[in-house]
């Protein structure tokens, strides 16, 4: 009994720390999302108003992060760009998550020609770097935020499909699935209430970790001129606009760069903690 209490205590303490870390990172992630939602009310100036008299002005009381080469408030543009950068990444990850999960579950459960066709497409897409395909697709479609999201989503769903398929293949012959069939449950009900809840764990972890990578990819597309088009405020396009004046007005590049760094770090730490927390829960369940 004493040994069992010591073992449970040793497991529960790290789990409590993981939960605390998860809540802290979740708070920061929610704070960033809240700031992006209320950015029109938080911005001290009009982010699109140009003024040749204050071009490349150093940070001051009126313009805390200075002005860019067109005399626009850098801080206001960073705040407005948060909505574009963060929400476009969240929407794209949600679409890739839904599409990849649906295709993976159908392939794993039914198999056959559907499984072979979709998995061969996924293998083909995975044979090339995601950014190379995205740049090629965006170059054909033209530069815009929607086209950049389409080009990145064309390959991003594959990881979810492969994870979901492997999990479904491993569980579709389990006894509780056979029992559900014998109880008269139709295939849609089995997929939704028996299969889906058991594959969501690793898919949610993958989605949380992919938010930061998607945000970086969208910023990279905008930096190359294949994503958000000027004068729309977005962190990647802001860096591209101001890189020519880096020596004279470094704040115009550093402000959106720091915004990308902080946001990516927060979502990366949130994803890592989510993965560790789910791993601990699965370990405890297995031990029982």
Short mmCIF file of C-alpha atoms in Angstrom, two decimals:
data_model
loop_
_atom_site.label_atom_id
_atom_site.label_comp_id
_atom_site.label_asym_id
_atom_site.label_seq_id
_atom_site.Cartn_x
_atom_site.Cartn_y
_atom_site.Cartn_z
CA UNK A 1 0.00 0.00 0.00
CA UNK A 2 2.79 2.44 0.87
CA UNK A 3 4.57 1.76 -2.42
CA UNK A 4 1.32 2.24 -4.35
CA UNK A 5 0.70 5.60 -2.66
CA UNK A 6 4.24 6.72 -3.47
CA UNK A 7 3.80 5.67 -7.12
CA UNK A 8 0.50 7.53 -7.50
CA UNK A 9 1.95 10.61 -5.81
CA UNK A 10 4.95 10.57 -8.15
CA UNK A 11 2.60 10.47 -11.16
CA UNK A 12 0.07 13.03 -9.91
CA UNK A 13 2.61 15.77 -9.11
CA UNK A 14 3.94 16.09 -12.69
CA UNK A 15 0.38 15.95 -13.98
CA UNK A 16 -0.60 18.85 -11.72
CA UNK A 17 2.35 20.83 -13.02
CA UNK A 18 1.38 20.00 -16.59
CA UNK A 19 -2.18 21.16 -15.99
CA UNK A 20 -0.90 24.40 -14.46
CA UNK A 21 1.43 24.99 -17.41
CA UNK A 22 -1.37 24.18 -19.84
CA UNK A 23 -3.68 26.71 -18.20
CA UNK A 24 -0.98 29.39 -18.26
CA UNK A 25 -0.23 28.91 -21.96
CA UNK A 26 -3.94 28.66 -22.73
CA UNK A 27 -4.44 31.98 -20.95
CA UNK A 28 -1.75 33.64 -23.08
CA UNK A 29 -3.19 32.12 -26.27
CA UNK A 30 -6.66 33.37 -25.37
CA UNK A 31 -5.18 36.78 -24.54
CA UNK A 32 -3.62 37.00 -28.00
CA UNK A 33 -6.90 36.01 -29.62
CA UNK A 34 -8.77 38.57 -27.51
CA UNK A 35 -6.31 41.31 -28.48
CA UNK A 36 -6.77 40.45 -32.15
CA UNK A 37 -10.57 40.59 -31.79
CA UNK A 38 -10.55 44.00 -30.10
CA UNK A 39 -7.65 45.40 -32.14
CA UNK A 40 -9.82 48.16 -33.73
CA UNK A 41 -10.50 49.49 -30.23
CA UNK A 42 -6.92 49.03 -28.98
CA UNK A 43 -5.09 50.62 -31.91
CA UNK A 44 -3.96 54.15 -30.95
CA UNK A 45 -4.04 55.43 -34.55
CA UNK A 46 -5.48 54.66 -37.97
CA UNK A 47 -3.29 51.84 -39.34
CA UNK A 48 -3.88 52.84 -42.97
CA UNK A 49 -3.45 56.60 -42.71
CA UNK A 50 -0.27 57.78 -44.43
CA UNK A 51 1.63 60.96 -43.57
CA UNK A 52 4.78 61.95 -45.44
CA UNK A 53 5.72 64.38 -42.66
CA UNK A 54 6.33 61.61 -40.12
CA UNK A 55 7.87 58.89 -42.31
CA UNK A 56 10.25 56.55 -40.44
CA UNK A 57 9.70 58.40 -37.19
CA UNK A 58 11.30 56.80 -34.13
CA UNK A 59 9.07 55.47 -31.34
CA UNK A 60 7.50 58.21 -29.23
CA UNK A 61 4.45 58.87 -27.07
CA UNK A 62 2.07 59.22 -30.01
CA UNK A 63 3.56 56.32 -31.99
CA UNK A 64 4.90 53.80 -29.43
CA UNK A 65 6.45 51.59 -32.12
CA UNK A 66 7.32 54.40 -34.53
CA UNK A 67 6.11 54.84 -38.10
CA UNK A 68 6.97 53.05 -41.33
CA UNK A 69 8.23 54.39 -44.66
CA UNK A 70 4.74 55.73 -45.47
CA UNK A 71 4.18 57.40 -42.11
CA UNK A 72 1.73 54.81 -40.80
CA UNK A 73 1.58 53.84 -37.13
CA UNK A 74 3.48 50.55 -36.75
CA UNK A 75 1.80 49.56 -33.48
CA UNK A 76 -1.69 50.04 -34.96
CA UNK A 77 -0.75 47.95 -37.98
CA UNK A 78 0.66 45.20 -35.75
CA UNK A 79 -2.58 45.11 -33.75
CA UNK A 80 -4.72 45.04 -36.88
CA UNK A 81 -2.41 42.43 -38.40
CA UNK A 82 -2.97 40.16 -35.40
CA UNK A 83 -6.54 39.52 -36.51
CA UNK A 84 -5.42 38.59 -40.02
CA UNK A 85 -2.43 36.49 -38.99
CA UNK A 86 -3.96 34.61 -36.05
CA UNK A 87 -7.47 34.00 -37.34
CA UNK A 88 -6.36 32.98 -40.83
CA UNK A 89 -4.09 30.36 -39.24
CA UNK A 90 -6.85 29.13 -36.90
CA UNK A 91 -9.39 28.88 -39.73
CA UNK A 92 -6.94 27.07 -42.00
CA UNK A 93 -5.99 24.56 -39.28
CA UNK A 94 -9.69 23.95 -38.55
CA UNK A 95 -10.39 23.25 -42.23
CA UNK A 96 -7.37 20.94 -42.58
CA UNK A 97 -8.31 19.18 -39.33
CA UNK A 98 -11.89 18.56 -40.46
CA UNK A 99 -11.00 17.50 -44.00
CA UNK A 100 -8.09 15.25 -43.04
CA UNK A 101 -9.94 13.62 -40.15
CA UNK A 102 -13.00 12.86 -42.28
CA UNK A 103 -10.95 11.38 -45.12
CA UNK A 104 -8.73 9.39 -42.73
CA UNK A 105 -11.69 7.87 -40.88
CA UNK A 106 -13.44 6.90 -44.11
CA UNK A 107 -10.25 5.37 -45.56
CA UNK A 108 -9.44 3.43 -42.41
CA UNK A 109 -12.95 2.12 -41.87
CA UNK A 110 -13.96 1.19 -45.42
CA UNK A 111 -10.55 0.55 -47.03
CA UNK A 112 -10.57 -0.68 -50.61
CA UNK A 113 -10.27 1.60 -53.63
CA UNK A 114 -11.16 4.74 -51.64
CA UNK A 115 -8.34 4.07 -49.19
CA UNK A 116 -5.81 3.36 -51.95
CA UNK A 117 -6.72 6.43 -54.00
CA UNK A 118 -6.69 8.97 -51.15
CA UNK A 119 -3.57 7.57 -49.50
CA UNK A 120 -1.68 7.60 -52.80
CA UNK A 121 -2.63 11.25 -53.25
CA UNK A 122 -1.43 11.96 -49.71
CA UNK A 123 1.86 10.12 -50.32
CA UNK A 124 2.41 12.11 -53.51
CA UNK A 125 1.83 15.42 -51.75
CA UNK A 126 4.10 14.42 -48.87
CA UNK A 127 6.91 13.68 -51.31
CA UNK A 128 7.39 17.42 -51.83
CA UNK A 129 8.05 20.16 -49.25
CA UNK A 130 4.82 21.89 -48.30
CA UNK A 131 6.09 25.39 -49.05
CA UNK A 132 7.25 24.38 -52.54
CA UNK A 133 3.78 23.12 -53.46
CA UNK A 134 2.16 26.12 -51.75
CA UNK A 135 4.30 28.60 -53.69
CA UNK A 136 3.55 26.80 -56.95
CA UNK A 137 -0.21 26.74 -56.31
CA UNK A 138 -0.29 30.35 -55.08
CA UNK A 139 1.73 31.42 -58.11
CA UNK A 140 -0.92 29.90 -60.38
CA UNK A 141 -3.92 31.22 -58.44
CA UNK A 142 -2.47 34.65 -57.76
CA UNK A 143 -1.50 36.51 -54.61
CA UNK A 144 -4.23 36.83 -51.96
CA UNK A 145 -4.91 35.58 -48.45
CA UNK A 146 -7.56 33.12 -49.66
CA UNK A 147 -5.26 31.68 -52.35
CA UNK A 148 -2.43 31.36 -49.82
CA UNK A 149 -4.74 29.44 -47.48
CA UNK A 150 -5.90 27.19 -50.33
CA UNK A 151 -2.31 26.48 -51.37
CA UNK A 152 -1.23 25.57 -47.84
CA UNK A 153 -4.41 23.59 -47.15
CA UNK A 154 -3.84 21.52 -50.30
CA UNK A 155 -1.09 19.61 -48.47
CA UNK A 156 -1.81 20.29 -44.79
CA UNK A 157 -4.69 17.81 -44.53
CA UNK A 158 -2.45 14.81 -45.23
CA UNK A 159 -1.01 14.50 -41.72
CA UNK A 160 -4.48 14.36 -40.16
CA UNK A 161 -5.65 11.79 -42.72
CA UNK A 162 -2.71 9.49 -42.04
CA UNK A 163 -3.06 9.74 -38.25
CA UNK A 164 -6.83 9.14 -38.34
CA UNK A 165 -6.50 6.25 -40.79
CA UNK A 166 -3.86 4.44 -38.73
CA UNK A 167 -5.94 4.76 -35.56
CA UNK A 168 -9.14 3.56 -37.25
CA UNK A 169 -7.42 0.57 -38.88
CA UNK A 170 -6.15 -0.47 -35.44
CA UNK A 171 -9.54 -0.19 -33.72
CA UNK A 172 -12.18 -1.12 -36.29
CA UNK A 173 -11.88 -4.82 -35.45
CA UNK A 174 -12.03 -4.29 -31.69
CA UNK A 175 -14.71 -6.14 -29.75
CA UNK A 176 -16.66 -3.01 -28.81
CA UNK A 177 -16.99 -2.07 -32.50
CA UNK A 178 -18.34 -5.55 -33.28
CA UNK A 179 -20.71 -5.22 -30.32
CA UNK A 180 -21.94 -1.88 -31.65
CA UNK A 181 -22.67 -3.46 -35.04
CA UNK A 182 -24.50 -6.39 -33.46
CA UNK A 183 -26.55 -3.94 -31.39
CA UNK A 184 -28.00 -2.51 -34.59
CA UNK A 185 -25.96 0.68 -34.82
CA UNK A 186 -25.65 2.02 -38.35
CA UNK A 187 -22.28 2.91 -39.86
CA UNK A 188 -22.66 6.72 -39.43
CA UNK A 189 -23.46 6.28 -35.74
CA UNK A 190 -20.49 3.95 -35.24
CA UNK A 191 -18.16 6.43 -36.95
CA UNK A 192 -19.41 9.41 -34.93
CA UNK A 193 -19.94 7.91 -31.47
CA UNK A 194 -17.45 5.02 -31.35
CA UNK A 195 -14.63 5.78 -33.80
CA UNK A 196 -14.29 9.58 -33.72
CA UNK A 197 -13.90 10.04 -29.92
CA UNK A 198 -11.05 7.51 -29.90
CA UNK A 199 -9.03 9.24 -32.64
CA UNK A 200 -9.45 12.84 -31.52
CA UNK A 201 -6.59 12.86 -28.99
CA UNK A 202 -3.57 12.73 -31.32
CA UNK A 203 -5.41 14.80 -33.93
CA UNK A 204 -6.02 17.63 -31.46
CA UNK A 205 -2.36 17.55 -30.44
CA UNK A 206 -1.31 17.68 -34.08
CA UNK A 207 -3.67 20.60 -34.74
CA UNK A 208 -2.38 22.56 -31.73
CA UNK A 209 1.21 22.06 -32.82
CA UNK A 210 0.38 23.00 -36.42
CA UNK A 211 -1.11 26.40 -35.58
CA UNK A 212 2.30 28.03 -35.16
CA UNK A 213 3.72 26.36 -38.28
CA UNK A 214 0.70 27.46 -40.31
CA UNK A 215 1.07 31.00 -39.03
CA UNK A 216 4.73 31.05 -40.07
CA UNK A 217 3.88 29.64 -43.49
CA UNK A 218 1.18 32.26 -44.07
CA UNK A 219 3.55 35.01 -42.99
CA UNK A 220 6.18 33.58 -45.34
CA UNK A 221 3.72 33.56 -48.23
CA UNK A 222 2.81 37.19 -47.52
CA UNK A 223 6.49 38.10 -47.28
CA UNK A 224 6.99 36.63 -50.76
CA UNK A 225 4.02 38.61 -52.08
CA UNK A 226 1.85 35.52 -52.55
CA UNK A 227 -0.37 36.05 -49.52
CA UNK A 228 -1.92 39.18 -48.05
CA UNK A 229 -1.55 42.11 -50.40
CA UNK A 230 -0.67 45.65 -49.34
CA UNK A 231 -1.97 47.84 -47.82
CA UNK A 232 -3.81 45.23 -45.72
CA UNK A 233 -2.05 44.87 -42.37
CA UNK A 234 -0.44 41.45 -41.88
CA UNK A 235 2.80 40.66 -40.11
CA UNK A 236 4.57 38.97 -43.01
CA UNK A 237 3.64 41.66 -45.53
CA UNK A 238 4.66 44.36 -43.02
CA UNK A 239 8.15 42.87 -42.80
CA UNK A 240 8.35 42.70 -46.58
CA UNK A 241 7.25 46.34 -46.93
CA UNK A 242 9.77 47.65 -44.41
CA UNK A 243 12.81 45.47 -45.10
CA UNK A 244 14.22 48.08 -47.50
CA UNK A 245 14.37 50.62 -44.68
CA UNK A 246 15.77 48.25 -42.08
CA UNK A 247 18.79 50.44 -41.29
CA UNK A 248 16.82 53.69 -41.08
CA UNK A 249 13.65 52.38 -39.38
CA UNK A 250 14.39 48.97 -37.82
CA UNK A 251 11.32 49.26 -35.57
CA UNK A 252 9.05 48.79 -38.57
CA UNK A 253 10.53 45.30 -39.05
CA UNK A 254 11.20 44.40 -35.42
CA UNK A 255 7.62 45.07 -34.23
CA UNK A 256 5.86 42.57 -36.54
CA UNK A 257 8.82 40.20 -36.20
CA UNK A 258 8.47 40.20 -32.40
CA UNK A 259 4.72 39.72 -32.76
CA UNK A 260 5.30 36.61 -34.87
CA UNK A 261 7.95 35.33 -32.43
CA UNK A 262 5.76 35.76 -29.34
CA UNK A 263 2.65 34.27 -30.96
CA UNK A 264 4.48 31.28 -32.39
CA UNK A 265 6.19 30.61 -29.05
CA UNK A 266 2.88 30.73 -27.16
CA UNK A 267 1.10 28.32 -29.50
CA UNK A 268 4.15 26.03 -29.68
CA UNK A 269 4.35 25.82 -25.89
CA UNK A 270 0.60 25.24 -25.72
CA UNK A 271 0.89 22.41 -28.25
CA UNK A 272 3.84 20.80 -26.46
CA UNK A 273 2.05 20.95 -23.11
CA UNK A 274 -1.15 19.53 -24.63
CA UNK A 275 0.84 16.62 -26.07
CA UNK A 276 2.58 15.94 -22.75
CA UNK A 277 -0.68 16.17 -20.82
CA UNK A 278 -2.46 13.70 -23.10
CA UNK A 279 0.54 11.36 -22.95
CA UNK A 280 0.38 11.39 -19.15
CA UNK A 281 -3.34 10.69 -19.22
CA UNK A 282 -2.89 7.81 -21.64
CA UNK A 283 -0.06 6.38 -19.50
CA UNK A 284 -2.22 6.50 -16.40
CA UNK A 285 -5.11 4.85 -18.23
CA UNK A 286 -2.84 2.11 -19.52
CA UNK A 287 -1.41 1.52 -16.03
CA UNK A 288 -4.88 1.05 -14.63
#
